[in-house]
Amino acid sequence: MTEKRTALLAAGGTGGHLFPAEALAHELKARGWAVHLASDERANRYAGSFPADAIHPIASATLGSKNPVDLARSFWAIWKGVRQASAVIKKIRPSIVIGFGGYPTLPPVFAATRRGVPTVIHEQNAVMGRANRALATRVSAIAGGFLDPARSAYSEKILVTGNPVRPAVLALAGAPYVQARSADLFRLLVFGGSQGAQFFSQALPAAIAKLPASERKRLVLTQQARPEDAESVITAFASLGIGAEVSPFFTDMAQRIADAQLIVARSGASTVSEIGVVGRPALLVPYPHALDHDQAANAAALEQAGGAEVHPQSTLSPERLAELIFAFMTSPTRLATMAAASLSVGKPDAARRLADLAEAVARGQSLEAFRKEAGL
């Protein structure tokens, strides 16, 4: 009887890193693999939906501080994580280790390269993150969501697979877009990710207040807000007569994306990828404090196709945001055209492509041979 192959996935503890890992985990499990996850304690929020045989907490730390004491502590935490990850690798004997970015990726992938285990890193963004850059020279292959190999120092290792999206999103790929005519309810979905939601919590209620009453009464609004902001956002919308659903996290976000007539969001890689797979029009506001300004680069593909408008946060006063939302709400045909354009850039087969690459690397196939075989 053939021994079951094992993959160890390593990801930072935010949804942006974990959602693509979750999508790959489902695909590998369907192919008969055992799947383990290495991450930090934040991953426990998503543990219920992540199909891992086991989740292994691994110590790590960021390297953003210039303080020598803080740096020493960070390096010590990372080295502790390398030792923990080495013990996990020795125990479960994975055929491959796949990292999805974020500093919790560093110890498991580094430990795997030291032990001679085949490795892949997946970079969701158009600009490679710091953790992945630190690992790029050591790994066997680099899978990209929005990476441009021609502009990278690691072009010979990069294969553009797209960003895997969760099964819940995949189940709604290409769901028909429903136009909202002038008398119809208009479903507006607003979310900002773990770091970028605060701006929307302040800006959206102020902008909605400036809409004509005729448009406000049409709104069916869902907004993601940080726990500390949720109550004030609910109160602000209630004062406008809008019964908005406001929460730090929605378990049915895929369905809410599909139901939306318009999405207002940051442009993290997972967000842009999910919007493209479902095919929805979007007003994207890149997070201005993102390292390397990767969110602006992520948004470019959707904008160039005509599926999104991209507006810097600094330009969005409540008046300007209200003006944009009003223009969208009163242009249903334009929104339907944008939805089709958005769908044209989605990659619903990204999880399959990444799983194919992982299996090729695990069995020792050269990247050149795999490129020809896969047409990548």
CSV table of C-alpha atoms in Angstrom, one decimal:
chain,number,residue,atom,x,y,z
A,1,MET,CA,0.0,0.0,0.0
A,2,THR,CA,1.4,3.4,-1.0
A,3,GLU,CA,2.2,5.6,1.9
A,4,LYS,CA,0.2,8.8,2.1
A,5,ARG,CA,2.1,11.9,1.1
A,6,THR,CA,2.3,14.8,3.6
A,7,ALA,CA,2.5,18.5,2.9
A,8,LEU,CA,3.3,21.1,5.5
A,9,LEU,CA,1.8,24.5,4.8
A,10,ALA,CA,3.3,27.5,6.6
A,11,ALA,CA,1.4,30.8,6.7
A,12,GLY,CA,1.1,34.1,8.6
A,13,GLY,CA,-1.9,34.3,10.9
A,14,THR,CA,-4.0,36.8,8.8
A,15,GLY,CA,-6.7,35.9,6.4
A,16,GLY,CA,-4.6,37.2,3.5
A,17,HIS,CA,-2.0,34.5,4.1
A,18,LEU,CA,-4.3,31.8,5.4
A,19,PHE,CA,-7.1,31.8,2.8
A,20,PRO,CA,-4.8,30.8,-0.1
A,21,ALA,CA,-3.2,28.1,2.1
A,22,GLU,CA,-6.7,26.9,3.0
A,23,ALA,CA,-7.6,26.7,-0.7
A,24,LEU,CA,-4.5,24.6,-1.5
A,25,ALA,CA,-5.1,22.4,1.6
A,26,HIS,CA,-8.6,21.5,0.2
A,27,GLU,CA,-7.1,20.7,-3.2
A,28,LEU,CA,-4.3,18.6,-1.8
A,29,LYS,CA,-6.7,16.7,0.5
A,30,ALA,CA,-8.9,15.9,-2.5
A,31,ARG,CA,-5.7,14.4,-4.1
A,32,GLY,CA,-5.1,12.1,-1.1
A,33,TRP,CA,-2.5,14.2,0.7
A,34,ALA,CA,-2.2,14.6,4.4
A,35,VAL,CA,-2.0,18.3,5.2
A,36,HIS,CA,-0.4,20.0,8.3
A,37,LEU,CA,-0.4,23.7,9.0
A,38,ALA,CA,2.4,25.7,10.8
A,39,SER,CA,1.4,29.2,11.9
A,40,ASP,CA,1.2,31.5,14.9
A,41,GLU,CA,-1.6,31.7,17.5
A,42,ARG,CA,-3.7,34.0,15.2
A,43,ALA,CA,-4.5,31.0,13.0
A,44,ASN,CA,-6.8,29.6,15.7
A,45,ARG,CA,-9.5,32.0,14.5
A,46,TYR,CA,-9.7,30.1,11.2
A,47,ALA,CA,-9.0,26.6,12.5
A,48,GLY,CA,-12.6,25.5,12.1
A,49,SER,CA,-12.5,25.9,8.4
A,50,PHE,CA,-8.9,24.9,7.7
A,51,PRO,CA,-8.7,21.2,6.7
A,52,ALA,CA,-5.5,20.4,8.5
A,53,ASP,CA,-4.7,17.0,10.0
A,54,ALA,CA,-2.9,19.0,12.7
A,55,ILE,CA,-2.0,22.7,13.4
A,56,HIS,CA,1.5,23.3,14.8
A,57,PRO,CA,2.1,26.6,16.6
A,58,ILE,CA,5.5,27.9,15.7
A,59,ALA,CA,7.3,30.8,17.3
A,60,SER,CA,8.3,33.8,15.1
A,61,ALA,CA,8.6,37.5,15.1
A,62,THR,CA,8.8,40.5,12.8
A,63,LEU,CA,12.1,42.2,12.1
A,64,GLY,CA,10.8,45.7,11.7
A,65,SER,CA,12.4,47.4,14.7
A,66,LYS,CA,15.9,49.0,14.6
A,67,ASN,CA,16.3,48.7,18.3
A,68,PRO,CA,19.2,46.2,19.0
A,69,VAL,CA,17.4,44.7,21.9
A,70,ASP,CA,14.2,44.2,20.0
A,71,LEU,CA,16.1,42.8,17.0
A,72,ALA,CA,17.9,40.3,19.3
A,73,ARG,CA,14.6,39.2,20.8
A,74,SER,CA,13.1,38.7,17.3
A,75,PHE,CA,16.1,36.7,16.0
A,76,TRP,CA,15.8,34.5,19.2
A,77,ALA,CA,12.1,33.9,18.6
A,78,ILE,CA,12.8,33.0,14.9
A,79,TRP,CA,15.6,30.6,15.9
A,80,LYS,CA,13.3,29.1,18.5
A,81,GLY,CA,10.7,28.7,15.7
A,82,VAL,CA,13.3,27.0,13.4
A,83,ARG,CA,14.0,24.4,16.1
A,84,GLN,CA,10.3,23.8,16.7
A,85,ALA,CA,9.7,23.5,13.0
A,86,SER,CA,12.7,21.1,12.6
A,87,ALA,CA,11.1,18.9,15.2
A,88,VAL,CA,7.8,18.9,13.4
A,89,ILE,CA,9.4,18.1,10.1
A,90,LYS,CA,11.4,15.3,11.6
A,91,LYS,CA,8.1,13.9,13.1
A,92,ILE,CA,5.7,14.2,10.1
A,93,ARG,CA,8.3,13.8,7.3
A,94,PRO,CA,6.6,16.0,4.7
A,95,SER,CA,7.3,15.5,1.0
A,96,ILE,CA,7.1,19.3,0.6
A,97,VAL,CA,6.8,22.5,2.6
A,98,ILE,CA,4.9,25.4,1.1
A,99,GLY,CA,5.1,28.9,2.6
A,100,PHE,CA,2.5,31.6,2.1
A,101,GLY,CA,4.2,34.6,3.4
A,102,GLY,CA,4.2,36.5,6.7
A,103,TYR,CA,6.9,36.1,9.3
A,104,PRO,CA,5.5,32.8,10.7
A,105,THR,CA,6.5,31.3,7.3
A,106,LEU,CA,10.2,31.9,8.0
A,107,PRO,CA,11.0,29.2,10.6
A,108,PRO,CA,9.2,26.3,8.9
A,109,VAL,CA,10.5,27.0,5.3
A,110,PHE,CA,14.0,27.8,6.5
A,111,ALA,CA,14.1,24.6,8.6
A,112,ALA,CA,12.9,22.6,5.6
A,113,THR,CA,15.7,24.0,3.3
A,114,ARG,CA,18.2,23.1,6.0
A,115,ARG,CA,16.9,19.5,6.1
A,116,GLY,CA,16.8,19.2,2.3
A,117,VAL,CA,13.0,19.0,2.0
A,118,PRO,CA,11.6,20.4,-1.3
A,119,THR,CA,10.1,23.9,-0.8
A,120,VAL,CA,7.8,26.3,-2.6
A,121,ILE,CA,6.8,29.8,-1.5
A,122,HIS,CA,3.6,31.4,-2.8
A,123,GLU,CA,3.6,35.2,-3.1
A,124,GLN,CA,0.0,36.6,-3.3
A,125,ASN,CA,1.0,40.2,-4.1
A,126,ALA,CA,2.5,42.0,-7.1
A,127,VAL,CA,5.4,43.0,-4.9
A,128,MET,CA,7.2,40.2,-2.9
A,129,GLY,CA,6.9,40.6,0.8
A,130,ARG,CA,9.9,40.7,3.2
A,131,ALA,CA,9.5,37.2,4.5
A,132,ASN,CA,9.3,35.6,1.1
A,133,ARG,CA,12.2,37.8,-0.2
A,134,ALA,CA,14.3,36.4,2.7
A,135,LEU,CA,13.5,32.9,1.6
A,136,ALA,CA,13.6,33.3,-2.2
A,137,THR,CA,17.2,32.2,-2.8
A,138,ARG,CA,16.8,29.1,-0.8
A,139,VAL,CA,13.5,27.6,-2.0
A,140,SER,CA,12.9,25.2,-5.0
A,141,ALA,CA,10.2,27.3,-6.7
A,142,ILE,CA,8.2,30.5,-6.3
A,143,ALA,CA,4.5,30.6,-7.2
A,144,GLY,CA,3.0,34.0,-7.9
A,145,GLY,CA,-0.4,35.5,-7.7
A,146,PHE,CA,0.3,38.9,-9.3
A,147,LEU,CA,4.1,38.7,-9.6
A,148,ASP,CA,5.7,39.7,-12.9
A,149,PRO,CA,8.6,37.3,-13.6
A,150,ALA,CA,10.2,39.8,-16.1
A,151,ARG,CA,10.6,42.3,-13.3
A,152,SER,CA,12.0,40.0,-10.7
A,153,ALA,CA,15.5,38.9,-9.8
A,154,TYR,CA,14.1,35.4,-9.3
A,155,SER,CA,12.5,35.0,-12.7
A,156,GLU,CA,13.9,31.6,-13.3
A,157,LYS,CA,12.1,30.3,-10.2
A,158,ILE,CA,8.7,32.1,-10.6
A,159,LEU,CA,5.6,30.5,-12.1
A,160,VAL,CA,2.4,32.5,-12.1
A,161,THR,CA,-0.3,30.3,-10.8
A,162,GLY,CA,-2.7,32.9,-9.6
A,163,ASN,CA,-4.0,33.1,-6.0
A,164,PRO,CA,-6.0,30.1,-4.7
A,165,VAL,CA,-9.4,31.1,-3.4
A,166,ARG,CA,-11.4,29.3,-0.7
A,167,PRO,CA,-13.9,26.6,-1.8
A,168,ALA,CA,-16.8,28.9,-0.6
A,169,VAL,CA,-15.6,31.5,-3.1
A,170,LEU,CA,-14.9,28.9,-5.8
A,171,ALA,CA,-18.5,27.6,-5.5
A,172,LEU,CA,-19.7,31.1,-6.5
A,173,ALA,CA,-17.3,31.6,-9.4
A,174,GLY,CA,-19.0,33.5,-12.1
A,175,ALA,CA,-22.3,33.8,-10.2
A,176,PRO,CA,-24.6,35.9,-12.3
A,177,TYR,CA,-24.5,39.6,-11.5
A,178,VAL,CA,-27.9,41.1,-10.6
A,179,GLN,CA,-28.3,44.7,-11.7
A,180,ALA,CA,-30.1,47.0,-9.3
A,181,ARG,CA,-32.4,49.4,-11.1
A,182,SER,CA,-33.4,52.8,-9.7
A,183,ALA,CA,-36.2,51.4,-7.5
A,184,ASP,CA,-34.3,48.2,-6.4
A,185,LEU,CA,-32.5,47.6,-3.2
A,186,PHE,CA,-28.7,48.1,-3.6
A,187,ARG,CA,-26.4,45.8,-1.8
A,188,LEU,CA,-23.1,47.5,-0.8
A,189,LEU,CA,-20.3,45.5,0.8
A,190,VAL,CA,-17.4,47.3,2.5
A,191,PHE,CA,-14.4,45.6,4.0
A,192,GLY,CA,-10.8,46.5,4.8
A,193,GLY,CA,-8.9,43.5,6.0
A,194,SER,CA,-7.2,43.2,9.4
A,195,GLN,CA,-5.3,46.5,9.1
A,196,GLY,CA,-7.2,48.7,6.8
A,197,ALA,CA,-10.8,48.8,8.1
A,198,GLN,CA,-10.4,51.8,10.4
A,199,PHE,CA,-10.6,54.3,7.5
A,200,PHE,CA,-13.8,52.8,6.2
A,201,SER,CA,-15.3,52.9,9.7
A,202,GLN,CA,-14.9,56.7,9.7
A,203,ALA,CA,-15.4,57.5,6.1
A,204,LEU,CA,-18.4,55.4,5.0
A,205,PRO,CA,-21.0,56.6,7.6
A,206,ALA,CA,-19.9,60.2,6.8
A,207,ALA,CA,-20.2,59.6,3.0
A,208,ILE,CA,-23.5,57.7,3.2
A,209,ALA,CA,-24.9,60.7,5.2
A,210,LYS,CA,-24.3,62.9,2.2
A,211,LEU,CA,-26.2,60.7,-0.3
A,212,PRO,CA,-29.7,61.8,-1.3
A,213,ALA,CA,-32.4,60.2,0.9
A,214,SER,CA,-33.8,58.4,-2.2
A,215,GLU,CA,-30.5,56.5,-2.5
A,216,ARG,CA,-29.9,55.9,1.2
A,217,LYS,CA,-33.2,54.1,1.6
A,218,ARG,CA,-32.2,51.7,-1.2
A,219,LEU,CA,-29.0,50.6,0.7
A,220,VAL,CA,-28.6,47.1,2.1
A,221,LEU,CA,-25.2,47.6,3.7
A,222,THR,CA,-22.6,45.1,5.1
A,223,GLN,CA,-19.4,46.5,6.6
A,224,GLN,CA,-16.4,44.9,8.2
A,225,ALA,CA,-15.1,47.0,11.2
A,226,ARG,CA,-12.6,46.5,13.9
A,227,PRO,CA,-14.1,45.3,17.2
A,228,GLU,CA,-13.3,48.7,18.8
A,229,ASP,CA,-15.1,50.6,16.0
A,230,ALA,CA,-18.1,48.3,15.3
A,231,GLU,CA,-20.5,49.9,17.9
A,232,SER,CA,-19.8,53.5,16.7
A,233,VAL,CA,-20.3,52.4,13.0
A,234,ILE,CA,-23.6,50.7,13.9
A,235,THR,CA,-24.8,53.8,15.8
A,236,ALA,CA,-23.8,56.1,12.9
A,237,PHE,CA,-25.8,54.1,10.4
A,238,ALA,CA,-28.7,53.7,12.7
A,239,SER,CA,-28.9,57.5,13.0
A,240,LEU,CA,-29.3,57.6,9.2
A,241,GLY,CA,-32.1,55.0,9.3
A,242,ILE,CA,-29.9,52.3,7.8
A,243,GLY,CA,-29.9,48.9,9.4
A,244,ALA,CA,-26.4,47.9,8.4
A,245,GLU,CA,-24.7,44.6,9.3
A,246,VAL,CA,-21.4,45.4,10.9
A,247,SER,CA,-18.9,42.9,12.3
A,248,PRO,CA,-15.2,42.3,12.6
A,249,PHE,CA,-15.6,39.0,10.7
A,250,PHE,CA,-18.2,37.4,8.5
A,251,THR,CA,-18.1,33.6,8.1
A,252,ASP,CA,-20.2,33.9,4.9
A,253,MET,CA,-18.1,36.6,3.2
A,254,ALA,CA,-18.1,34.6,-0.1
A,255,GLN,CA,-21.9,34.8,-0.4
A,256,ARG,CA,-21.8,38.5,0.6
A,257,ILE,CA,-19.4,39.1,-2.3
A,258,ALA,CA,-21.7,37.3,-4.7
A,259,ASP,CA,-24.8,39.2,-3.5
A,260,ALA,CA,-23.1,42.6,-3.7
A,261,GLN,CA,-24.0,45.2,-6.4
A,262,LEU,CA,-20.8,47.1,-5.5
A,263,ILE,CA,-17.8,46.3,-3.3
A,264,VAL,CA,-15.7,49.0,-1.6
A,265,ALA,CA,-12.5,47.4,-0.3
A,266,ARG,CA,-8.8,47.5,0.2
A,267,SER,CA,-6.8,45.8,-2.5
A,268,GLY,CA,-5.0,43.0,-0.7
A,269,ALA,CA,-4.2,40.1,-3.0
A,270,SER,CA,-6.8,37.7,-1.6
A,271,THR,CA,-9.5,40.4,-1.9
A,272,VAL,CA,-8.6,41.3,-5.5
A,273,SER,CA,-8.5,37.6,-6.4
A,274,GLU,CA,-11.8,36.7,-4.8
A,275,ILE,CA,-13.5,39.7,-6.5
A,276,GLY,CA,-12.2,38.5,-9.8
A,277,VAL,CA,-13.2,34.9,-9.4
A,278,VAL,CA,-16.8,35.8,-8.5
A,279,GLY,CA,-16.9,38.8,-10.9
A,280,ARG,CA,-18.0,41.9,-9.1
A,281,PRO,CA,-17.5,45.6,-9.7
A,282,ALA,CA,-15.3,47.3,-7.1
A,283,LEU,CA,-14.1,50.6,-5.8
A,284,LEU,CA,-10.6,49.8,-4.4
A,285,VAL,CA,-8.7,51.9,-1.9
A,286,PRO,CA,-5.2,50.6,-1.5
A,287,TYR,CA,-4.0,50.6,2.1
A,288,PRO,CA,-1.5,53.5,2.1
A,289,HIS,CA,0.7,52.1,4.8
A,290,ALA,CA,1.3,48.7,3.1
A,291,LEU,CA,4.9,47.7,2.9
A,292,ASP,CA,6.3,48.2,-0.6
A,293,HIS,CA,2.9,49.6,-1.7
A,294,ASP,CA,1.9,46.2,-2.9
A,295,GLN,CA,-1.9,46.9,-2.7
A,296,ALA,CA,-1.7,49.6,-5.4
A,297,ALA,CA,0.1,47.1,-7.7
A,298,ASN,CA,-2.4,44.4,-6.9
A,299,ALA,CA,-5.3,46.6,-7.9
A,300,ALA,CA,-3.8,47.5,-11.3
A,301,ALA,CA,-4.8,44.2,-13.0
A,302,LEU,CA,-8.5,44.7,-12.1
A,303,GLU,CA,-8.4,48.4,-12.9
A,304,GLN,CA,-6.8,47.8,-16.3
A,305,ALA,CA,-9.4,45.3,-17.2
A,306,GLY,CA,-12.2,47.7,-16.3
A,307,GLY,CA,-13.4,45.8,-13.3
A,308,ALA,CA,-12.5,48.3,-10.7
A,309,GLU,CA,-11.9,52.0,-10.0
A,310,VAL,CA,-8.9,52.6,-7.8
A,311,HIS,CA,-8.8,55.8,-5.6
A,312,PRO,CA,-6.0,56.7,-3.2
A,313,GLN,CA,-7.2,57.1,0.3
A,314,SER,CA,-5.9,60.7,0.5
A,315,THR,CA,-8.3,61.8,-2.2
A,316,LEU,CA,-11.4,60.4,-0.5
A,317,SER,CA,-13.2,63.0,1.5
A,318,PRO,CA,-16.7,62.1,2.6
A,319,GLU,CA,-18.0,64.3,-0.2
A,320,ARG,CA,-15.9,62.6,-2.9
A,321,LEU,CA,-16.7,59.1,-1.6
A,322,ALA,CA,-20.4,60.0,-1.6
A,323,GLU,CA,-20.1,61.3,-5.2
A,324,LEU,CA,-18.5,58.1,-6.3
A,325,ILE,CA,-21.0,55.8,-4.6
A,326,PHE,CA,-23.9,57.8,-6.0
A,327,ALA,CA,-22.5,57.6,-9.5
A,328,PHE,CA,-22.3,53.8,-9.2
A,329,MET,CA,-25.7,53.4,-7.6
A,330,THR,CA,-27.3,55.3,-10.5
A,331,SER,CA,-25.4,53.4,-13.3
A,332,PRO,CA,-26.5,49.8,-13.2
A,333,THR,CA,-25.5,49.0,-16.8
A,334,ARG,CA,-22.0,50.4,-16.1
A,335,LEU,CA,-21.7,48.2,-13.0
A,336,ALA,CA,-22.8,45.1,-15.0
A,337,THR,CA,-20.0,45.8,-17.5
A,338,MET,CA,-17.5,46.2,-14.7
A,339,ALA,CA,-18.6,42.9,-13.2
A,340,ALA,CA,-18.0,41.1,-16.5
A,341,ALA,CA,-14.6,42.8,-16.8
A,342,SER,CA,-13.7,41.7,-13.3
A,343,LEU,CA,-14.6,38.1,-14.0
A,344,SER,CA,-12.3,38.1,-17.0
A,345,VAL,CA,-9.2,38.5,-14.8
A,346,GLY,CA,-10.2,35.9,-12.2
A,347,LYS,CA,-8.2,32.6,-11.9
A,348,PRO,CA,-10.6,30.0,-10.5
A,349,ASP,CA,-8.1,27.2,-11.3
A,350,ALA,CA,-5.3,28.7,-9.2
A,351,ALA,CA,-5.5,26.1,-6.4
A,352,ARG,CA,-5.2,23.3,-9.0
A,353,ARG,CA,-2.2,25.0,-10.7
A,354,LEU,CA,-0.4,25.5,-7.3
A,355,ALA,CA,-1.1,21.8,-6.3
A,356,ASP,CA,0.3,20.7,-9.7
A,357,LEU,CA,3.4,22.7,-9.0
A,358,ALA,CA,3.7,21.4,-5.4
A,359,GLU,CA,3.5,17.8,-6.6
A,360,ALA,CA,6.0,18.4,-9.4
A,361,VAL,CA,8.5,19.9,-6.9
A,362,ALA,CA,7.9,17.1,-4.4
A,363,ARG,CA,8.7,14.5,-7.0
A,364,GLY,CA,11.9,16.3,-8.1
A,365,GLN,CA,10.7,17.4,-11.6
A,366,SER,CA,12.6,20.4,-13.0
A,367,LEU,CA,10.8,23.7,-13.3
A,368,GLU,CA,11.6,23.9,-17.0
A,369,ALA,CA,10.0,20.6,-17.6
A,370,PHE,CA,7.0,21.5,-15.5
A,371,ARG,CA,6.5,24.8,-17.3
A,372,LYS,CA,6.3,23.0,-20.6
A,373,GLU,CA,4.0,20.4,-19.2
A,374,ALA,CA,1.7,22.9,-17.5
A,375,GLY,CA,1.9,25.7,-20.1
A,376,LEU,CA,2.9,28.2,-17.5
